[in-house]
Amino acid sequence: AQTYLNRALALEPDNRTAVFNLAVLYERQGMTEDALKAYERLLNLSADGEIRKQAEQRISLLNRAAGIR
């Protein structure tokens, strides 16, 4: 899945759905730093609505789990 998401992002770097799915994938694989970077990237893409809200929640949860913020 990671390969396909990266290919999609190579073709369309601002694809918010692909960035979000990549962040979730990283998170599930225990790749916390990569997940945080992907969620931050999603916020930088000016995502709005539900995707932005979910990204903000996941960032908060990951940071708390890591003892940050």
mmCIF file of C-alpha atoms in Angstrom:
data_model
loop_
_atom_site.group_PDB
_atom_site.id
_atom_site.type_symbol
_atom_site.label_atom_id
_atom_site.label_comp_id
_atom_site.label_asym_id
_atom_site.label_seq_id
_atom_site.Cartn_x
_atom_site.Cartn_y
_atom_site.Cartn_z
ATOM 1 C CA ALA A 1 0.000 0.000 0.000
ATOM 2 C CA GLN A 2 2.834 2.377 0.839
ATOM 3 C CA THR A 3 4.301 1.971 -2.640
ATOM 4 C CA TYR A 4 0.990 2.817 -4.301
ATOM 5 C CA LEU A 5 0.394 5.834 -2.075
ATOM 6 C CA ASN A 6 3.870 7.157 -2.816
ATOM 7 C CA ARG A 7 3.278 6.655 -6.533
ATOM 8 C CA ALA A 8 -0.011 8.532 -6.275
ATOM 9 C CA LEU A 9 1.740 11.376 -4.455
ATOM 10 C CA ALA A 10 4.512 11.461 -7.059
ATOM 11 C CA LEU A 11 1.826 12.099 -9.666
ATOM 12 C CA GLU A 12 -0.297 14.390 -7.512
ATOM 13 C CA PRO A 13 1.696 15.754 -4.527
ATOM 14 C CA ASP A 14 -1.255 17.676 -3.085
ATOM 15 C CA ASN A 15 -3.599 14.679 -2.967
ATOM 16 C CA ARG A 16 -4.919 15.068 0.573
ATOM 17 C CA THR A 17 -6.568 11.654 0.633
ATOM 18 C CA ALA A 18 -3.308 9.929 -0.289
ATOM 19 C CA VAL A 19 -1.363 11.934 2.315
ATOM 20 C CA PHE A 20 -3.938 11.066 4.979
ATOM 21 C CA ASN A 21 -3.899 7.372 4.079
ATOM 22 C CA LEU A 22 -0.100 7.346 4.109
ATOM 23 C CA ALA A 23 -0.125 8.924 7.590
ATOM 24 C CA VAL A 24 -2.554 6.280 8.830
ATOM 25 C CA LEU A 25 -0.419 3.539 7.295
ATOM 26 C CA TYR A 26 2.718 4.881 8.986
ATOM 27 C CA GLU A 27 0.863 5.131 12.272
ATOM 28 C CA ARG A 28 -0.351 1.536 12.077
ATOM 29 C CA GLN A 29 3.163 0.358 11.271
ATOM 30 C CA GLY A 30 4.498 2.110 14.375
ATOM 31 C CA MET A 31 6.360 4.702 12.305
ATOM 32 C CA THR A 32 5.329 7.585 14.543
ATOM 33 C CA GLU A 33 7.748 10.228 13.220
ATOM 34 C CA ASP A 34 6.758 9.526 9.634
ATOM 35 C CA ALA A 35 3.077 9.576 10.605
ATOM 36 C CA LEU A 36 3.479 12.944 12.318
ATOM 37 C CA LYS A 37 5.291 14.366 9.284
ATOM 38 C CA ALA A 38 2.530 13.149 6.985
ATOM 39 C CA TYR A 39 -0.221 14.576 9.211
ATOM 40 C CA GLU A 40 1.654 17.908 9.375
ATOM 41 C CA ARG A 41 1.991 17.833 5.586
ATOM 42 C CA LEU A 42 -1.748 17.336 5.375
ATOM 43 C CA LEU A 43 -2.348 20.405 7.547
ATOM 44 C CA ASN A 44 0.049 22.400 5.360
ATOM 45 C CA LEU A 45 -2.035 21.486 2.333
ATOM 46 C CA SER A 46 -4.781 23.599 3.891
ATOM 47 C CA ALA A 47 -7.003 20.626 4.322
ATOM 48 C CA ASP A 48 -10.347 21.582 5.720
ATOM 49 C CA GLY A 49 -13.279 19.858 7.268
ATOM 50 C CA GLU A 50 -13.223 16.319 8.581
ATOM 51 C CA ILE A 51 -9.801 15.326 7.231
ATOM 52 C CA ARG A 52 -8.167 18.315 8.938
ATOM 53 C CA LYS A 53 -9.975 17.577 12.190
ATOM 54 C CA GLN A 54 -8.861 13.936 12.111
ATOM 55 C CA ALA A 55 -5.259 14.940 11.335
ATOM 56 C CA GLU A 56 -5.206 17.383 14.260
ATOM 57 C CA GLN A 57 -6.592 14.700 16.584
ATOM 58 C CA ARG A 58 -4.071 12.098 15.440
ATOM 59 C CA ILE A 59 -1.178 14.560 15.869
ATOM 60 C CA SER A 60 -2.338 15.324 19.384
ATOM 61 C CA LEU A 61 -2.719 11.646 20.295
ATOM 62 C CA LEU A 62 0.642 10.663 18.821
ATOM 63 C CA ASN A 63 2.400 13.508 20.598
ATOM 64 C CA ARG A 64 0.788 12.605 23.919
ATOM 65 C CA ALA A 65 1.757 8.956 23.463
ATOM 66 C CA ALA A 66 5.334 10.055 22.800
ATOM 67 C CA GLY A 67 5.319 12.403 25.793
ATOM 68 C CA ILE A 68 5.368 15.526 23.635
ATOM 69 C CA ARG A 69 3.015 18.454 24.247
#
